[in-house]
Tab-separated table of C-alpha atoms and ligand atoms in Angstrom:
chain	number	residue	atom	x	y	z
V	16	UNK	CA	10.925	-7.529	90.967
V	17	UNK	CA	13.986	-7.899	93.212
V	18	UNK	CA	16.679	-5.544	91.859
V	19	UNK	CA	20.296	-4.936	92.914
V	20	UNK	CA	21.435	-1.384	92.053
V	21	UNK	CA	25.162	-0.608	92.257
V	22	UNK	CA	26.521	2.948	91.827
V	23	UNK	CA	24.373	5.692	93.360
V	24	UNK	CA	25.951	8.889	92.053
V	25	UNK	CA	24.343	11.797	90.216
V	26	UNK	CA	22.603	9.385	87.825
V	27	UNK	CA	22.326	6.082	89.691
V	28	UNK	CA	20.563	7.498	92.785
V	29	UNK	CA	17.542	8.982	90.971
V	30	UNK	CA	17.327	5.927	88.680
V	31	UNK	CA	17.231	3.552	91.681
V	32	UNK	CA	14.662	5.751	93.419
V	33	UNK	CA	12.405	5.695	90.320
V	34	UNK	CA	12.466	1.880	90.314
V	35	UNK	CA	11.549	1.808	94.015
V	36	UNK	CA	8.736	4.320	93.393
V	37	UNK	CA	7.406	1.993	90.679
V	38	UNK	CA	6.995	-0.714	93.330
V	39	UNK	CA	10.158	-2.777	92.795
V	40	UNK	CA	12.266	-3.998	95.672
V	41	UNK	CA	15.625	-2.238	95.175
V	42	UNK	CA	18.671	-3.218	97.223
V	43	UNK	CA	21.215	-0.459	96.645
V	44	UNK	CA	24.976	-0.236	97.153
V	45	UNK	CA	27.678	2.392	96.609
V	46	UNK	CA	31.230	2.680	97.934
V	47	UNK	CA	30.066	5.967	99.496
V	48	UNK	CA	27.962	5.242	102.624
V	49	UNK	CA	26.349	8.705	102.281
V	50	UNK	CA	25.062	7.793	98.824
V	51	UNK	CA	23.494	4.606	100.228
V	52	UNK	CA	21.866	6.486	103.123
V	53	UNK	CA	20.370	8.999	100.700
V	54	UNK	CA	18.537	6.392	98.592
V	55	UNK	CA	17.590	4.352	101.674
V	56	UNK	CA	15.595	7.391	102.776
V	57	UNK	CA	13.767	7.352	99.444
V	58	UNK	CA	12.320	3.843	99.235
V	59	UNK	CA	15.392	1.652	98.487
V	60	UNK	CA	16.952	-0.871	100.897
V	61	UNK	CA	20.557	-0.290	101.953
V	62	UNK	CA	22.979	-3.093	101.064
V	63	UNK	CA	26.164	-3.578	103.085
V	64	UNK	CA	28.195	-4.614	100.024
V	65	UNK	CA	27.787	-5.400	96.337
V	66	UNK	CA	27.636	-9.120	97.271
V	67	UNK	CA	24.834	-8.370	99.725
V	68	UNK	CA	22.949	-6.345	97.089
V	69	UNK	CA	22.897	-9.187	94.523
V	70	UNK	CA	21.683	-11.843	97.003
V	71	UNK	CA	18.296	-12.988	95.677
V	72	UNK	CA	18.291	-10.381	92.894
V	73	UNK	CA	16.549	-11.166	89.594
V	74	UNK	CA	18.193	-8.214	87.845
V	75	UNK	CA	21.447	-6.374	88.625
V	76	UNK	CA	21.864	-2.767	87.425
V	77	UNK	CA	25.171	-0.874	87.572
V	78	UNK	CA	25.813	2.853	87.025
V	79	UNK	CA	29.549	3.422	87.558
V	80	UNK	CA	31.992	6.057	86.305
V	81	UNK	CA	34.263	4.268	83.806
V	82	UNK	CA	35.464	0.988	82.228
V	83	UNK	CA	37.872	0.088	85.050
V	84	UNK	CA	35.079	0.343	87.648
V	85	UNK	CA	32.725	-1.944	85.697
V	86	UNK	CA	35.433	-4.494	84.896
V	87	UNK	CA	36.702	-4.337	88.499
V	88	UNK	CA	33.198	-4.830	89.910
V	89	UNK	CA	32.170	-7.843	87.819
V	90	UNK	CA	35.478	-9.531	86.989
V	91	UNK	CA	37.663	-8.466	89.934
V	92	UNK	CA	40.713	-6.241	90.269
V	93	UNK	CA	44.150	-6.314	91.927
V	94	UNK	CA	43.700	-9.926	93.035
V	95	UNK	CA	40.233	-9.277	94.499
V	96	UNK	CA	37.449	-11.534	93.203
V	97	UNK	CA	34.654	-10.038	91.117
V	98	UNK	CA	30.912	-10.086	91.661
V	99	UNK	CA	29.932	-12.544	88.883
V	100	UNK	CA	30.338	-15.715	91.026
V	101	UNK	CA	27.898	-14.159	93.542
V	102	UNK	CA	25.188	-13.608	90.912
V	103	UNK	CA	22.756	-16.493	90.348
V	104	UNK	CA	22.465	-18.265	87.006
V	105	UNK	CA	19.660	-16.825	84.858
V	106	UNK	CA	19.925	-13.280	86.299
V	107	UNK	CA	20.128	-10.332	83.856
V	108	UNK	CA	22.833	-7.670	84.309
V	109	UNK	CA	22.069	-4.202	82.903
V	110	UNK	CA	25.114	-1.937	82.840
V	111	UNK	CA	24.133	1.691	82.215
V	112	UNK	CA	27.612	3.192	82.736
V	113	UNK	CA	29.307	4.827	79.737
V	114	UNK	CA	32.355	2.629	79.115
V	115	UNK	CA	34.409	1.131	76.261
V	116	UNK	CA	32.398	-1.212	74.036
V	117	UNK	CA	35.252	-3.740	74.368
V	118	UNK	CA	34.813	-3.784	78.171
V	119	UNK	CA	31.058	-4.405	77.822
V	120	UNK	CA	31.855	-7.307	75.481
V	121	UNK	CA	34.477	-8.728	77.871
V	122	UNK	CA	32.093	-8.642	80.852
V	123	UNK	CA	29.213	-10.012	78.718
V	124	UNK	CA	31.358	-12.967	77.614
V	125	UNK	CA	32.309	-13.850	81.198
V	126	UNK	CA	28.671	-13.439	82.270
V	127	UNK	CA	27.460	-15.721	79.456
V	128	UNK	CA	29.958	-18.390	80.535
V	129	UNK	CA	28.326	-18.284	83.981
V	130	UNK	CA	24.777	-18.449	82.538
V	131	UNK	CA	24.104	-14.753	83.288
V	132	UNK	CA	22.546	-12.372	80.722
V	133	UNK	CA	24.130	-8.977	80.009
V	134	UNK	CA	23.145	-5.831	78.118
V	135	UNK	CA	24.933	-2.503	77.869
V	136	UNK	CA	22.355	0.254	78.282
V	137	UNK	CA	24.109	3.643	78.553
V	138	UNK	CA	21.864	6.683	78.865
V	139	UNK	CA	21.444	10.239	77.704
V	140	UNK	CA	19.312	12.960	79.240
V	141	UNK	CA	21.408	14.183	82.160
V	142	UNK	CA	20.528	14.306	85.832
V	143	UNK	CA	17.260	16.105	84.970
V	144	UNK	CA	16.240	13.144	82.799
V	145	UNK	CA	17.307	10.667	85.490
V	146	UNK	CA	15.138	12.416	88.109
V	147	UNK	CA	12.150	12.818	85.763
V	148	UNK	CA	12.443	9.228	84.467
V	149	UNK	CA	12.778	10.450	80.872
V	150	UNK	CA	16.229	9.091	79.977
V	151	UNK	CA	17.097	7.740	76.545
V	152	UNK	CA	18.564	4.203	76.715
V	153	UNK	CA	20.876	2.940	73.955
V	154	UNK	CA	20.935	-0.819	74.267
V	155	UNK	CA	23.429	-3.401	73.057
V	156	UNK	CA	22.444	-7.053	73.489
V	157	UNK	CA	20.061	-9.766	72.344
V	158	UNK	CA	16.371	-9.094	71.590
V	159	UNK	CA	15.402	-11.484	74.393
V	160	UNK	CA	17.553	-9.745	77.027
V	161	UNK	CA	16.288	-6.312	75.939
V	162	UNK	CA	12.678	-7.515	76.288
V	163	UNK	CA	13.449	-8.756	79.812
V	164	UNK	CA	14.956	-5.365	80.670
V	165	UNK	CA	12.327	-3.228	78.936
V	166	UNK	CA	9.737	-2.998	81.787
V	167	UNK	CA	12.492	-1.690	84.097
V	168	UNK	CA	14.036	0.653	81.516
V	169	UNK	CA	10.545	2.121	80.950
V	170	UNK	CA	10.399	3.155	84.622
V	171	UNK	CA	13.651	5.129	84.227
V	172	UNK	CA	13.427	6.379	80.659
V	173	UNK	CA	11.150	7.618	77.903
V	174	UNK	CA	13.085	6.343	74.855
V	175	UNK	CA	14.627	2.912	74.392
V	176	UNK	CA	16.718	2.188	71.290
V	177	UNK	CA	18.159	-1.182	70.316
V	178	UNK	CA	21.503	-0.228	68.761
V	179	UNK	CA	22.691	-3.799	68.026
V	180	UNK	CA	24.708	-6.564	69.689
V	181	UNK	CA	26.520	-6.127	73.065
V	182	UNK	CA	28.766	-3.028	72.852
V	183	UNK	CA	26.602	-1.267	70.242
V	184	UNK	CA	24.870	0.818	72.919
V	185	UNK	CA	28.273	2.120	74.019
V	186	UNK	CA	29.276	2.981	70.463
V	187	UNK	CA	26.039	4.951	69.949
V	188	UNK	CA	26.568	6.710	73.277
V	189	UNK	CA	30.104	7.918	72.539
V	190	UNK	CA	29.042	9.169	69.092
V	191	UNK	CA	26.321	11.191	70.819
V	192	UNK	CA	28.622	12.484	73.550
V	193	UNK	CA	31.350	13.440	71.088
V	194	UNK	CA	28.760	15.600	69.346
V	195	UNK	CA	27.542	17.015	72.691
V	196	UNK	CA	31.109	17.863	73.765
V	197	UNK	CA	31.729	19.710	70.496
V	198	UNK	CA	28.347	21.494	70.705
V	199	UNK	CA	29.005	22.709	74.253
V	200	UNK	CA	32.393	24.209	73.299
V	201	UNK	CA	30.859	25.857	70.215
V	202	UNK	CA	27.870	27.186	72.160
V	203	UNK	CA	30.187	28.534	74.870
V	204	UNK	CA	32.404	30.250	72.288
V	205	UNK	CA	29.431	31.924	70.623
V	206	UNK	CA	27.960	33.188	73.929
V	207	UNK	CA	31.367	34.390	75.183
V	208	UNK	CA	31.903	36.283	71.908
V	209	UNK	CA	28.492	37.927	72.095
V	210	UNK	CA	28.840	38.899	75.768
V	211	UNK	CA	32.353	40.330	75.140
V	212	UNK	CA	30.699	42.510	72.513
V	213	UNK	CA	27.959	43.843	74.760
V	214	UNK	CA	25.109	41.366	74.162
V	215	UNK	CA	22.844	40.109	76.939
V	216	UNK	CA	23.490	36.331	77.259
V	217	UNK	CA	19.755	35.607	77.651
V	218	UNK	CA	18.801	37.577	74.547
V	219	UNK	CA	21.647	36.121	72.478
V	220	UNK	CA	20.855	32.579	73.632
V	221	UNK	CA	17.197	32.987	72.679
V	222	UNK	CA	18.130	34.368	69.240
V	223	UNK	CA	20.459	31.411	68.555
V	224	UNK	CA	18.018	28.883	70.036
V	225	UNK	CA	15.409	29.915	67.472
V	226	UNK	CA	17.924	30.273	64.623
V	227	UNK	CA	20.149	27.880	62.714
V	228	UNK	CA	22.552	27.538	65.673
V	229	UNK	CA	19.834	26.024	67.897
V	230	UNK	CA	20.922	22.942	69.880
V	231	UNK	CA	20.322	21.005	73.135
V	232	UNK	CA	22.620	23.255	75.232
V	233	UNK	CA	20.641	26.328	74.145
V	234	UNK	CA	17.345	24.480	74.790
V	235	UNK	CA	18.043	23.020	78.213
V	236	UNK	CA	21.583	23.339	79.478
V	237	UNK	CA	22.894	26.840	78.817
V	238	UNK	CA	26.532	27.232	79.959
V	239	UNK	CA	26.035	30.885	80.990
V	240	UNK	CA	24.862	31.361	84.613
V	241	UNK	CA	21.296	32.602	85.021
V	242	UNK	CA	19.973	31.757	81.543
V	243	UNK	CA	18.395	28.434	82.571
V	244	UNK	CA	17.411	28.415	86.220
V	245	UNK	CA	17.821	24.617	86.624
V	246	UNK	CA	21.005	24.159	84.597
V	247	UNK	CA	24.266	23.430	86.470
V	248	UNK	CA	25.615	26.823	85.260
V	249	UNK	CA	23.046	28.528	87.510
V	250	UNK	CA	24.093	26.384	90.490
V	251	UNK	CA	27.820	27.102	90.456
V	252	UNK	CA	28.373	24.243	87.948
V	253	UNK	CA	27.605	21.727	90.726
V	254	UNK	CA	25.931	18.371	89.966
V	255	UNK	CA	25.250	17.565	86.337
V	256	UNK	CA	27.813	15.821	84.116
V	257	UNK	CA	31.394	16.235	85.319
V	258	UNK	CA	34.125	17.653	83.056
V	259	UNK	CA	36.218	14.546	83.785
V	260	UNK	CA	33.359	12.268	82.674
V	261	UNK	CA	33.064	14.226	79.404
V	262	UNK	CA	36.837	13.963	79.016
V	263	UNK	CA	36.555	10.172	79.485
V	264	UNK	CA	33.833	9.927	76.814
V	265	UNK	CA	35.806	12.042	74.318
V	266	UNK	CA	38.813	9.796	74.998
V	267	UNK	CA	36.668	6.712	74.275
V	268	UNK	CA	35.495	8.343	71.029
V	269	UNK	CA	39.103	9.017	69.971
V	270	UNK	CA	40.200	5.459	70.861
V	271	UNK	CA	37.332	4.112	68.760
V	272	UNK	CA	38.235	6.452	65.880
V	273	UNK	CA	41.888	5.361	65.994
V	274	UNK	CA	40.963	1.675	66.128
V	275	UNK	CA	38.743	2.011	63.046
V	276	UNK	CA	40.903	4.611	61.217
V	277	UNK	CA	38.044	7.145	61.266
V	278	UNK	CA	38.626	10.902	61.051
V	279	UNK	CA	37.132	12.867	63.988
V	280	UNK	CA	39.080	16.159	64.021
V	281	UNK	CA	36.582	18.226	66.039
V	282	UNK	CA	36.156	15.400	68.561
V	283	UNK	CA	39.935	15.448	69.042
V	284	UNK	CA	39.982	19.222	69.508
V	285	UNK	CA	37.099	19.098	71.968
V	286	UNK	CA	38.977	16.439	73.986
V	287	UNK	CA	42.022	18.740	74.139
V	288	UNK	CA	39.863	21.669	75.330
V	289	UNK	CA	38.255	19.631	78.154
V	290	UNK	CA	41.652	18.169	79.113
V	291	UNK	CA	43.073	21.694	79.545
V	292	UNK	CA	39.944	22.717	81.487
V	293	UNK	CA	40.310	19.694	83.784
V	294	UNK	CA	44.023	20.406	84.344
V	295	UNK	CA	43.080	23.971	85.298
V	296	UNK	CA	41.148	22.478	88.254
V	297	UNK	CA	37.613	22.150	86.852
V	298	UNK	CA	37.424	18.343	86.497
V	299	UNK	CA	34.703	17.899	89.119
V	300	UNK	CA	32.547	20.781	87.862
V	301	UNK	CA	29.809	20.250	85.288
V	302	UNK	CA	31.220	20.136	81.732
V	303	UNK	CA	29.353	23.335	80.754
V	304	UNK	CA	31.872	25.192	82.971
V	305	UNK	CA	34.150	24.950	79.909
V	306	UNK	CA	32.758	28.418	79.105
V	307	UNK	CA	35.079	29.768	81.839
V	308	UNK	CA	38.049	28.955	79.571
V	309	UNK	CA	36.568	30.998	76.755
V	310	UNK	CA	35.271	34.065	78.577
V	311	UNK	CA	37.087	37.385	78.335
V	312	UNK	CA	38.549	38.103	81.796
F	423	LIG	P1	29.105	9.809	89.692
F	423	LIG	O1	30.575	9.949	89.788
F	423	LIG	O2	28.200	10.870	90.232
F	423	LIG	O3	28.633	8.414	90.365
F	423	LIG	C1	29.335	7.210	90.278
F	423	LIG	C2	29.132	6.464	91.594
F	423	LIG	O4	29.707	5.157	91.481
F	423	LIG	C3	29.801	7.140	92.798
F	423	LIG	O5	28.811	7.369	93.799
F	423	LIG	C4	30.852	6.117	93.250
F	423	LIG	O6	31.052	6.085	94.653
F	423	LIG	C5	30.242	4.819	92.751
F	423	LIG	N1	31.190	3.713	92.581
F	423	LIG	C6	32.369	3.688	91.924
F	423	LIG	N2	32.901	2.456	91.946
F	423	LIG	C7	32.037	1.670	92.641
F	423	LIG	C8	32.007	0.279	93.007
F	423	LIG	N3	32.994	-0.544	92.660
F	423	LIG	N4	30.962	-0.166	93.723
F	423	LIG	C9	29.954	0.658	94.074
F	423	LIG	N5	29.909	1.980	93.754
F	423	LIG	C10	30.935	2.472	93.043
F	423	LIG	O7	28.808	9.562	88.134
F	423	LIG	P2	27.426	9.816	87.350
F	423	LIG	O8	27.360	11.245	86.906
F	423	LIG	O9	26.297	9.218	88.129
F	423	LIG	O10	27.717	8.951	86.023
F	423	LIG	C11	27.679	7.527	86.044
F	423	LIG	C12	27.854	7.040	84.606
F	423	LIG	O11	26.805	7.581	83.782
F	423	LIG	C13	29.178	7.477	83.947
F	423	LIG	O12	29.665	6.447	83.135
F	423	LIG	C14	28.760	8.697	83.118
F	423	LIG	O13	29.628	8.892	82.012
F	423	LIG	C15	27.362	8.313	82.702
F	423	LIG	N6	26.434	9.431	82.429
F	423	LIG	C16	26.381	10.518	83.250
F	423	LIG	C17	25.491	11.546	82.971
F	423	LIG	C18	25.385	12.783	83.843
F	423	LIG	O14	24.733	13.755	83.421
F	423	LIG	N7	25.967	12.783	85.035
F	423	LIG	C19	24.652	11.458	81.850
F	423	LIG	C20	24.704	10.322	81.048
F	423	LIG	C21	25.600	9.313	81.336
């Protein structure tokens, strides 16, 4: 299949490479020329622009940071035209970015008016899952569009859930990430408390992992350096899922809670903790670096 892939960051690059490895023709574009060069050396074709990438594409996939990037790309921004008029009728757009459900719905509506299909398909599983091709996709859209996307999603992920109509994938994703943000702060607090009281972080983490406090951070993504060799904490908090991206997702969760008059007190507190951590200069580091805020100096 001829695929256009736009957004080749921590997640998009390995996802595009997995599609190329599966035998698809992937024309890839990112605003960063270095990002394009990297995937071009791994089986993808380099596109000179987003317009160039979508020429002849049967499916367009985007993996961008936030709502404004997705809306700007497809619908245009600051007077600049968007990409939709360059995409052929009948093409399917799969947006895997984590953005506001309302933005997915806005782009989907404009796409439908142009005869273009659209699903939101945000992911969970981190950069490790993106590289291994074991991501979880949470899809919002019609049954027919999901079935068209499924063979491609299966090359990038291990679990595919149909959450509902367009936007439902985003709602599921921010519920999950609100829980993850809270869990990472709680896990960091517990480890920092134990270490301040003389415990070995590896021993404590293993005790909690196998006890009632067990969770994904303790399984795979420990915030304390040296506990999990491949976790961002053991690589100077480089790569992984940026603090500012977690802050964005917790903001989306709070906006959704306000709009529906839902009570999410711990989600609100977690957002405040990551906001303070970002302001302290850690926005670009992996979100597990939040443990630095909680450690005894
Ligand atoms: P990233 O910042 O590493 O990558 C985003 C890329 O998009 C950058 O390379 C940037 O240059 C590019 N970009 C921005 N605007 C563009 C445009 N108009 N045209 C082309 N390229 C453009 O981010 P990431 O970690 O890959 O995350 C991408 C999305 O996936 C985010 O919405 C994030 O919340 C979500 N996500 C991330 C993770 C993770 O572990 N990193 C996990 C699950 C979901």
